[in-house]
Short mmCIF file of C-alpha atoms in Angstrom, two decimals:
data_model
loop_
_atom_site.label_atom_id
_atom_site.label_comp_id
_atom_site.label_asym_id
_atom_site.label_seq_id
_atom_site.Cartn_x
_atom_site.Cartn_y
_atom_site.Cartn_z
CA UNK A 667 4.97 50.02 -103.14
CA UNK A 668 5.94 48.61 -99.79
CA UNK A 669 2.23 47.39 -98.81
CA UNK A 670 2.04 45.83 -102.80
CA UNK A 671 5.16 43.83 -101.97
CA UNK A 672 3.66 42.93 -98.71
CA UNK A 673 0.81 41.41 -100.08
CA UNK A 674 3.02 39.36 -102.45
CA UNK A 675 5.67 38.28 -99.93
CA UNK A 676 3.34 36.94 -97.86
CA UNK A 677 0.85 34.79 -100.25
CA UNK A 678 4.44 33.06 -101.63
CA UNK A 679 5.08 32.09 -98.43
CA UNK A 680 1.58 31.17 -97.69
CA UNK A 681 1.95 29.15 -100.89
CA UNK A 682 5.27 27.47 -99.91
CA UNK A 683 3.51 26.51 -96.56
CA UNK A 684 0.68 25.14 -98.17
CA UNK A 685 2.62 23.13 -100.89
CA UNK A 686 2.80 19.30 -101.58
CA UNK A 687 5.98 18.06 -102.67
CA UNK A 688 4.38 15.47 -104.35
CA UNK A 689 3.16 17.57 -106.87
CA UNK A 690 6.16 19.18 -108.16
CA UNK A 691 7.85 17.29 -111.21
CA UNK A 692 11.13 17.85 -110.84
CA UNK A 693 13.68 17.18 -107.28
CA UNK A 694 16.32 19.84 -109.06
CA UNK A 695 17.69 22.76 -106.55
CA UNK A 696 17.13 25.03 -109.84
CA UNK A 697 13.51 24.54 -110.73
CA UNK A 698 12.34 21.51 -108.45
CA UNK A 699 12.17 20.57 -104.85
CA UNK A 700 15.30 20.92 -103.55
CA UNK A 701 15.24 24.28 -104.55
CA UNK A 702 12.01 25.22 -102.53
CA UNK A 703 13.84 23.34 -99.85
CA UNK A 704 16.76 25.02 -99.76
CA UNK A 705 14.27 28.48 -99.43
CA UNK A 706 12.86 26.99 -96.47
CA UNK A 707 15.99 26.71 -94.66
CA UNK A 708 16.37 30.12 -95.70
CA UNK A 709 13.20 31.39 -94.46
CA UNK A 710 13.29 29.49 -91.35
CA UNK A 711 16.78 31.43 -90.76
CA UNK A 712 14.69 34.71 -91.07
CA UNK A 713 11.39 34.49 -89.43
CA UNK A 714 12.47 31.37 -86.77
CA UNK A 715 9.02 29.55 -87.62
CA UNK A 716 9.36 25.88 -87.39
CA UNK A 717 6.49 25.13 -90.36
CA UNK A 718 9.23 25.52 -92.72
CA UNK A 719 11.40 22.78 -91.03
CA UNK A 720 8.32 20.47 -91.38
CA UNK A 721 8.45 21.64 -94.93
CA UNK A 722 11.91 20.64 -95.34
CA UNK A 723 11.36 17.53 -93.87
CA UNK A 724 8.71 16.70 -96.33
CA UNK A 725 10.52 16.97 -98.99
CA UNK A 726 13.48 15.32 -98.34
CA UNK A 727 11.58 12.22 -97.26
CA UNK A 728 10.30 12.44 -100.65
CA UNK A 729 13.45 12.74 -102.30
CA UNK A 730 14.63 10.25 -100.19
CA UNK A 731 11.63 7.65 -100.86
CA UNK A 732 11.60 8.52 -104.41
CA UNK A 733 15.60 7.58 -104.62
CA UNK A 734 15.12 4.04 -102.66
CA UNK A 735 12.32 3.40 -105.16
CA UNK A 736 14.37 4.05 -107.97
CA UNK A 737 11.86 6.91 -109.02
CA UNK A 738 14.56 9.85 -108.66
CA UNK A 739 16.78 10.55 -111.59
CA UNK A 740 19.04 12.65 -109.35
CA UNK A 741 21.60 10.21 -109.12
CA UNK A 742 21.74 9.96 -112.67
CA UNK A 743 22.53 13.46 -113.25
CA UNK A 744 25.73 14.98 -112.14
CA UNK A 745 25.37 18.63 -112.80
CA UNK A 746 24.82 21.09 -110.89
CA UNK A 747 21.56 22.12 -112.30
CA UNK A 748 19.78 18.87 -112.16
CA UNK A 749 21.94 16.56 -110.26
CA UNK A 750 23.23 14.78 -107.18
CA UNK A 751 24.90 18.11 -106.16
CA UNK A 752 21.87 19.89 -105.71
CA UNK A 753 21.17 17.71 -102.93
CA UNK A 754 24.43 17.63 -101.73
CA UNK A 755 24.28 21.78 -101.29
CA UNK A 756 21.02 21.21 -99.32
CA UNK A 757 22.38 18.84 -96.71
CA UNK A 758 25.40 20.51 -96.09
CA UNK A 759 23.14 23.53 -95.41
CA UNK A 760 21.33 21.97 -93.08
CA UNK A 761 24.38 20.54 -91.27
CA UNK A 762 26.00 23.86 -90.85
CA UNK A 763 22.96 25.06 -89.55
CA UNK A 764 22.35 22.72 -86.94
CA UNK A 765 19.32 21.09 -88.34
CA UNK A 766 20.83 17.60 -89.43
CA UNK A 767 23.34 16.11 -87.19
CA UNK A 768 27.16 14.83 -88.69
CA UNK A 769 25.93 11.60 -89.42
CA UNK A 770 24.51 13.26 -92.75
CA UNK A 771 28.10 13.77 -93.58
CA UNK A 772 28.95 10.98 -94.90
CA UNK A 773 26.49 11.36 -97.47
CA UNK A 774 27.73 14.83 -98.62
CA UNK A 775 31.26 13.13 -98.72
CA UNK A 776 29.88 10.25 -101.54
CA UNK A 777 28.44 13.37 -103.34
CA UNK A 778 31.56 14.81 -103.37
CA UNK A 779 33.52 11.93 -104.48
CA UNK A 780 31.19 11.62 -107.31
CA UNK A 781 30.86 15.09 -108.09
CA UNK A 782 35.00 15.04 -108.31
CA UNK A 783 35.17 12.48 -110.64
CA UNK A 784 32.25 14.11 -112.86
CA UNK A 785 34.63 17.36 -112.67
CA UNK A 786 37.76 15.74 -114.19
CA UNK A 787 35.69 14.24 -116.92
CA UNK A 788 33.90 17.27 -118.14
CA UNK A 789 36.86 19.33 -117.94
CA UNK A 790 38.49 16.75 -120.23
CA UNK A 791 36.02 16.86 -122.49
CA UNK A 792 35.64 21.00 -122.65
CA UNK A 793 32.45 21.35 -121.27
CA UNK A 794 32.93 24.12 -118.98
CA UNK A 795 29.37 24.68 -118.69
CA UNK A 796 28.11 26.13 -115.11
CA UNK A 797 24.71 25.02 -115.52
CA UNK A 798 25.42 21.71 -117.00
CA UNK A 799 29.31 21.11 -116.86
CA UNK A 800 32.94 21.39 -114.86
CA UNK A 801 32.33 24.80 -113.21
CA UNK A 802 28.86 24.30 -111.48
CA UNK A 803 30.55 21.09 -110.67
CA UNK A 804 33.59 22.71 -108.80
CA UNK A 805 31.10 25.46 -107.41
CA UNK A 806 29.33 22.52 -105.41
CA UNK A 807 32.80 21.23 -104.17
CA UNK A 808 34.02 24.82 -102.81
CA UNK A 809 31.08 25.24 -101.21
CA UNK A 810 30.98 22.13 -99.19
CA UNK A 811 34.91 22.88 -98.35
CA UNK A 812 36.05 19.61 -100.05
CA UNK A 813 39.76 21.74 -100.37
CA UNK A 814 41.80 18.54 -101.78
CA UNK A 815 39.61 17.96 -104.57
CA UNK A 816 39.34 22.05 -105.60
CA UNK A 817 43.11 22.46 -105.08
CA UNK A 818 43.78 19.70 -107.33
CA UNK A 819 40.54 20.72 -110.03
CA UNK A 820 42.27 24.22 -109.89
CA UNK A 821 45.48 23.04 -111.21
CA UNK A 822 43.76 20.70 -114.08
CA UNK A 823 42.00 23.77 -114.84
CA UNK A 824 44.82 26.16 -115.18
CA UNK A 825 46.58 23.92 -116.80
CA UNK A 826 44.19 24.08 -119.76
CA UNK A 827 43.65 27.87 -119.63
CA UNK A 828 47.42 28.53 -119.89
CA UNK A 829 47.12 25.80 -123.07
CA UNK A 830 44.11 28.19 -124.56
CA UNK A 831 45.04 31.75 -123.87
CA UNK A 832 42.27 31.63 -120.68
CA UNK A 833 39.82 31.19 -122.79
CA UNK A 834 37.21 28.35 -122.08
CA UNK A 835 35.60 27.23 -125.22
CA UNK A 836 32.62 25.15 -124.58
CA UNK A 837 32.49 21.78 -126.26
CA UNK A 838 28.70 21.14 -126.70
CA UNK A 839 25.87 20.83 -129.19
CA UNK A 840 24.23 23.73 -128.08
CA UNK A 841 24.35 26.78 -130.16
CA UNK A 842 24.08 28.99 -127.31
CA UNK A 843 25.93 27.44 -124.84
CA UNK A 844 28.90 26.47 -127.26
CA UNK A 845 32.00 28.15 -127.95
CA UNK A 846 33.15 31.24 -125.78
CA UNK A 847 29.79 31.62 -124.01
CA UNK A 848 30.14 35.44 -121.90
CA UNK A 849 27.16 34.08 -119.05
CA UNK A 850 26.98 32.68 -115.66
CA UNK A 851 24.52 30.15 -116.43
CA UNK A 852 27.07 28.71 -119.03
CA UNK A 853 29.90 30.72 -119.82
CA UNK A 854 33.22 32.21 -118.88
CA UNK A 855 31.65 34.78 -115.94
CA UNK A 856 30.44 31.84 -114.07
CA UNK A 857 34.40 30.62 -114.14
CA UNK A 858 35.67 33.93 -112.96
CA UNK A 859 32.47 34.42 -110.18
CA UNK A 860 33.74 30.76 -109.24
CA UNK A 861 37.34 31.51 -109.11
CA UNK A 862 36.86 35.03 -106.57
CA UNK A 863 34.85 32.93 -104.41
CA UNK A 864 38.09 30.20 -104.20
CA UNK A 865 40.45 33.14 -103.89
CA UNK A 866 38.29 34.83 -100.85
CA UNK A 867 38.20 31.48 -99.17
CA UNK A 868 42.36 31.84 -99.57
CA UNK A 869 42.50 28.49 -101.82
CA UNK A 870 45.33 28.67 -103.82
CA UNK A 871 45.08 32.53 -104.32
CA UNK A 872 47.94 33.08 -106.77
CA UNK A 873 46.78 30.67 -109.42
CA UNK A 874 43.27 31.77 -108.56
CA UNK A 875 43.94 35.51 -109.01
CA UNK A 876 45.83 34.70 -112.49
CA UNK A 877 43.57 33.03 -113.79
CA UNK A 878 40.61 35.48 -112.51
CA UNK A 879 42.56 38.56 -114.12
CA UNK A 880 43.93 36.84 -117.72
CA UNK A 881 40.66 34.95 -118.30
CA UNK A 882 38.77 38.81 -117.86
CA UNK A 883 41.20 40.22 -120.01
CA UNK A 884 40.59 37.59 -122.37
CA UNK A 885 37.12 38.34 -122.65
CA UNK A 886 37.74 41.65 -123.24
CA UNK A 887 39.19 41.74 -126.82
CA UNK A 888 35.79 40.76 -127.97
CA UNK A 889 34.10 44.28 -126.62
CA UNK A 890 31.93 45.36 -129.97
CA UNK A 891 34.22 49.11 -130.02
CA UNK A 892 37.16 46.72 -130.72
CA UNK A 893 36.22 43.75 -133.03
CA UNK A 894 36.48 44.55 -136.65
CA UNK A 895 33.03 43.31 -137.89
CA UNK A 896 34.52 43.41 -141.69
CA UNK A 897 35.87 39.92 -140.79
CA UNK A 898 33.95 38.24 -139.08
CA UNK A 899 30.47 36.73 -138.96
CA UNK A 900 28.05 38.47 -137.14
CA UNK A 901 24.97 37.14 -135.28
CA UNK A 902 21.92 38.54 -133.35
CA UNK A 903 18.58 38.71 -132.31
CA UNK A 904 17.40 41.83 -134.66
CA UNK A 905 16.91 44.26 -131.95
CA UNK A 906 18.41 48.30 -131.96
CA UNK A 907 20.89 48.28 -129.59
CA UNK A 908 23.14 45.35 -130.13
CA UNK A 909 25.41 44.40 -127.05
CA UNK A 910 28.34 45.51 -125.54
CA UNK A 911 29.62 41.90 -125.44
CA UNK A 912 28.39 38.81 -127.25
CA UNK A 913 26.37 36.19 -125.91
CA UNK A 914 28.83 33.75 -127.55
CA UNK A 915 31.77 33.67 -129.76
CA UNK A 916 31.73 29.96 -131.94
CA UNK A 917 34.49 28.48 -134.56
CA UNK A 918 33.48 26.88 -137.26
CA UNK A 919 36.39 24.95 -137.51
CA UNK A 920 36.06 24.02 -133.38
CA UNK A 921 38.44 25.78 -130.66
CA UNK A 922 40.48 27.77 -132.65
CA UNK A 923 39.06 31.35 -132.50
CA UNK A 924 40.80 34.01 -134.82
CA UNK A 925 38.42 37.15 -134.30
CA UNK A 926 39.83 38.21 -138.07
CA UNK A 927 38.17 35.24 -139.64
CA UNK A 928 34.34 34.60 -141.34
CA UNK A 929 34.69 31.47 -139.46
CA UNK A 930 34.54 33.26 -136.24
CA UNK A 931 30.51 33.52 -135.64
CA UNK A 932 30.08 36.20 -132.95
CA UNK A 933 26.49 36.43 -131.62
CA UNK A 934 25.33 39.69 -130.05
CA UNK A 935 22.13 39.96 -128.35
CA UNK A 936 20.35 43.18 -126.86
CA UNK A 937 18.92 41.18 -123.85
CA UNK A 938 18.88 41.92 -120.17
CA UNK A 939 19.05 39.46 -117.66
CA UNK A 940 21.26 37.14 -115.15
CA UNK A 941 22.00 34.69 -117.23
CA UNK A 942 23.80 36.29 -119.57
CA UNK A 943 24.00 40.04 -120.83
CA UNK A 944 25.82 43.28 -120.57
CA UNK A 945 24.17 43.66 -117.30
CA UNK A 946 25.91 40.56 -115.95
CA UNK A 947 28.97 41.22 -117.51
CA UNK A 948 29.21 44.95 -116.09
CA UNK A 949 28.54 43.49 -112.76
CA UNK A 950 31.48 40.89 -112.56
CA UNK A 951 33.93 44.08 -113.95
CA UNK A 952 32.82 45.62 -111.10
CA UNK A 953 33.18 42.80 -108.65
CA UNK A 954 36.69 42.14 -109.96
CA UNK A 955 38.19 45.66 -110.55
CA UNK A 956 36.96 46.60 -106.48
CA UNK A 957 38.42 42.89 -105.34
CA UNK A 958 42.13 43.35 -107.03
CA UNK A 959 41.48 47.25 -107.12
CA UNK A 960 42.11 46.78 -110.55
CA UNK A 961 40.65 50.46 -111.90
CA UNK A 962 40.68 49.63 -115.79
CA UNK A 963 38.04 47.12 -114.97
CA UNK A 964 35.69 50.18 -113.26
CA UNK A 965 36.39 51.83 -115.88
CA UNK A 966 35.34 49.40 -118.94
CA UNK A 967 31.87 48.86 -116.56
CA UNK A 968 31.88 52.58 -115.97
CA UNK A 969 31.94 53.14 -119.70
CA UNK A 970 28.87 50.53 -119.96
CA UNK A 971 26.33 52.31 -117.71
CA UNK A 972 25.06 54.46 -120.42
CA UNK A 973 24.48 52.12 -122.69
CA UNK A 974 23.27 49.40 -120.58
CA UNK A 975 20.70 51.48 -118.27
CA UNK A 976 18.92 52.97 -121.27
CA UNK A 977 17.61 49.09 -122.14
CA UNK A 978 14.13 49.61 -120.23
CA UNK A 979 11.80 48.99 -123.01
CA UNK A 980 10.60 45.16 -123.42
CA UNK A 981 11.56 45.18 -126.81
CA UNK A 982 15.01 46.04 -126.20
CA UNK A 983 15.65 43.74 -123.16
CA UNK A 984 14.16 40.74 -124.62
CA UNK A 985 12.33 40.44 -121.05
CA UNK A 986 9.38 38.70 -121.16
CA UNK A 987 8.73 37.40 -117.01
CA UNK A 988 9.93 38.08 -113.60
CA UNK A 989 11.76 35.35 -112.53
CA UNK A 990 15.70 35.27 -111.64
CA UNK A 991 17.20 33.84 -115.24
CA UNK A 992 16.54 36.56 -117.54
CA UNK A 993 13.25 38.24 -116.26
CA UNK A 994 12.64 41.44 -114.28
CA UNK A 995 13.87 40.39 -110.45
CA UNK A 996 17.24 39.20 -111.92
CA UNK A 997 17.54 42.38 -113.60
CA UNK A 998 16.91 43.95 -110.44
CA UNK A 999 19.13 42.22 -108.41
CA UNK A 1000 21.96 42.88 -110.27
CA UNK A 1001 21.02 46.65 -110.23
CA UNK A 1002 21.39 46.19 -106.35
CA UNK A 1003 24.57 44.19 -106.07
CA UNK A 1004 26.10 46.98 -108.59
CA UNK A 1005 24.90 49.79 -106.17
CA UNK A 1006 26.08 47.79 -103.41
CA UNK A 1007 29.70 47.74 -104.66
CA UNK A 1008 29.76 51.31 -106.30
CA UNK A 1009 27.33 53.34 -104.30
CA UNK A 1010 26.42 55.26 -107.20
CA UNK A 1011 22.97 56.56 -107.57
CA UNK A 1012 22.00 55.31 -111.21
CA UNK A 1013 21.93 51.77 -109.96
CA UNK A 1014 19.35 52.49 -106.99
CA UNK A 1015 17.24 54.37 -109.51
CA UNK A 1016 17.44 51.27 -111.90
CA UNK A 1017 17.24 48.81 -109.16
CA UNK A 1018 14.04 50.69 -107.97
CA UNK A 1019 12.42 50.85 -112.00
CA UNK A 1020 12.95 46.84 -112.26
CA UNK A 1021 11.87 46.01 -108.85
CA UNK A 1022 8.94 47.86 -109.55
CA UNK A 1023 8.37 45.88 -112.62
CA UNK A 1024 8.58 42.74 -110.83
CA UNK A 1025 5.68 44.01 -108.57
CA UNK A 1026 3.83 45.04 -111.53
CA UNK A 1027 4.15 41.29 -113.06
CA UNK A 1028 4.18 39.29 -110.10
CA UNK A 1029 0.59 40.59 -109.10
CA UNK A 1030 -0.30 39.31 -112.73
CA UNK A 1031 1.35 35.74 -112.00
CA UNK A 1032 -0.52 35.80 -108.70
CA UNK A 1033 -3.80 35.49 -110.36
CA UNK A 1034 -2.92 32.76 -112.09
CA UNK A 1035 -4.77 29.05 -110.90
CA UNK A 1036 -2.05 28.46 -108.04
CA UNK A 1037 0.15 25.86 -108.90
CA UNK A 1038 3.63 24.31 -106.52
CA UNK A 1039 5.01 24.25 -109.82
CA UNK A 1040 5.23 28.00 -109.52
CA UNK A 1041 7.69 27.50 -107.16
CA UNK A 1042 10.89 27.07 -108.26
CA UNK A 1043 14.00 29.50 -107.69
CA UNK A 1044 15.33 30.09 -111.85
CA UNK A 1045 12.47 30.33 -113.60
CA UNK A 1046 9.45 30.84 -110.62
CA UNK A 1047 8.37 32.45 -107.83
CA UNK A 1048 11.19 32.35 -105.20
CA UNK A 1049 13.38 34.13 -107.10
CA UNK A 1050 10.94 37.24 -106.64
CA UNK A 1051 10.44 36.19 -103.42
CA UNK A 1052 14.14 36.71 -102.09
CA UNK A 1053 14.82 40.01 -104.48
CA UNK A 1054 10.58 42.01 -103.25
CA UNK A 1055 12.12 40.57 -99.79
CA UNK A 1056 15.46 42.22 -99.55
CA UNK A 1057 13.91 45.45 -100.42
CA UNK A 1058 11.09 44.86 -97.75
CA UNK A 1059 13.89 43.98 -95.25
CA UNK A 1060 13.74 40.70 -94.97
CA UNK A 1061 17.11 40.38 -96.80
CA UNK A 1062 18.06 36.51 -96.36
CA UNK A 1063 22.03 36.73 -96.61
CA UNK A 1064 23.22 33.91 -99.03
CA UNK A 1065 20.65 32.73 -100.78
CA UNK A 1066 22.01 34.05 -104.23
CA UNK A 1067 25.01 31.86 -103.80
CA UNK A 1068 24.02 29.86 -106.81
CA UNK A 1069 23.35 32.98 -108.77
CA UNK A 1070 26.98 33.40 -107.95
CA UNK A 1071 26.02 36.67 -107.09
CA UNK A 1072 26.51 36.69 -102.85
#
């Protein structure tokens, strides 16, 4: 397998060298430019080859050109997906590592005063979205070290949890992102991933630790072995093995959740992926349980493996690509991170199945017409660049950071 991932390592890269940034649609650090920027940086960090720091520059200068031309939607955008803070996380990057000099801090700082202001608003309004609301928004600010502005977004936001029980209903039109959503990309793991990384940078650790442990335990009175499902409504996707977890938990009558109730609609899916599935949520259990060496959380996640491993059939992962959100190289990167924490060998025997999938489906993607458009880090090509990488060993440290997985 190692000469297969060879081969597909290096014609991404080739690829990435090759690219226009003209001809990608979208500047987002997600699914657009400043995500195959940020991947330069990263390769440049690994292989020391200065094409991908012409590559970078490229594509700021286009960001940049397309901004003072009022062609960039960027600054109309404040999320983290999409947004302003995307190129905020890019600069600061590139500060820290020497490539741009201070005077591009200023620029991160009027990001950040922005990105603030965005934070208190969607808080207010209960959109705790990672994605698309507060959270991604307080991710960007913790990871440029803007410490006044998380200390005081940490106290707005426990303030609220204390008011709700910890639990972070989502205030939004979307009926998958709404209510209690149990994913990173919009949901209540992304506030907990969020949370350990503001604790292990020693911000405000007791509040952060609270509200790390209450807003888990919250989560976990809506494990399937505990709901009653003879009152409430009941959701899903119409596959065998229903999860261990919903997807989401939604109120008909708004916030107010009572898991007794017909009003309460809880969604259960069978799907693997990052974004948001068993898988995920087994991972954070672990992460949290060996951080606070909190053992009832190993042992809920121990519990899952079982269950959760067995999912390798398409039709019961609801898998359909290989890219990072809910394809096969997010799958098996989550596989990894759990054998990295636990050491036990069911993970490396999973992580090895999925990675091999990914092979197996990136060398159909690779005879597709080639198109830059490809490359983009959720839903594209560098996400199975990083993951076919890491097992090649060419691991480049950090650059699941906004997978919230590092």
């Amino acid at each position: 397998m190692d000469k297969r991932i060879n081969t597909i390592v290096t014609t991404i890269q080739n690829r990435i060298l090759n690219s226009n940034a003209k001809t990608i649609d979208f500047e987002d650090i997600l699914i657009g430019k400043l995500g195959l920027a940020q991947t330069c940086y990263q390769l440049y960090k690994n292989q020391n080859d200065e094409r991908y720091l012409s590559k970078i520059e490229e594509i700021l200068e286009n960001i940049f050109d397309d901004m003072n031309t009022g062609k960039s939607s960027l600054t109309e955008k404040p999320s983290l997906a999409d947004g302003i803070p995307g190129l905020g996380l890019v600069i600061n990057q590139l500060i820290q590592g020497g490539i741009l000099d201070d005077s591009y801090s200023e620029q991160v700082q009027m990001i950040s005063d922005t990105v603030y202001t965005k934070c208190l608003d969607a808080v207010s309004k209960g959109n705790f979205d990672y994605f698309y609301g507060a959270i991604g928004l307080l991710f960007y600010l913790q990871e440029v070290n803007a410490q006044t502005y998380v200390e005081n977004l940490i106290d707005v936001i426990f303030d609220y949890a204390e008011k709700n029980d910890f639990l972070f209903y989502n205030q939004v039109d979307d009926l998958y992102s709404q209510g209690i959503n149990f994913g990173f990309a919009h949901g209540s793991l992304a506030i907990i991933a969020v949370f350990l990384e503001i604790y292990n940078k020693g911000i405000q650790q007791v509040k952060a630790k609270e509200l790390i442990l209450k807003t888990t335990d919250a989560l976990l009175q809506f494990k399937r072995d505990i709901m009653d499902p003879s009152g409430i409504t009941i959701m899903h996707d119409g596959y065998d093995y229903p999860s261990i977890f919903p997807y989401n938990v939604i109120s008909e009558k708004g916030t107010v959740i009572d898991p007794t109730s017909k009003s309460t609609i809880v969604h259960y899916t069978d799907r693997l992926g990052w974004c948001n599935s068993d898988l995920s949520r087994m991972y954070l259990l672990y992460k949290v349980g060996t951080t606070f060496n909190e053992n009832k959380y190993i042992q809920i996640a121990n519990e899952m493996i079982d269950e959760v491993s067995m999912r390798v059939a398409i039709e019961d992962t609801a898998i359909s690509d290989c890219y990072m959100c809910h394809g096969t190289s997010g799958v098996a990167h989550i596989y990894k991170k759990i054998y990295d924490l636990t050491g036990e060998p069911i993970f490396h025997k999973t992580y090895t199945y999925w990675l091999e999938q990914t092979v197996n489906v990136m060398e159909e993607e690779l005879e597709k017409q080639p198109s830059d458009k490809d490359l983009e880090l959720l839903t594209g090509w560098l996400g199975p660049l990083f993951v076919l990488s890491d097992y090649n060993g060419q691991e480049s440290a950090g650059w699941d950071r906004v997978f919230l997985l590092n």
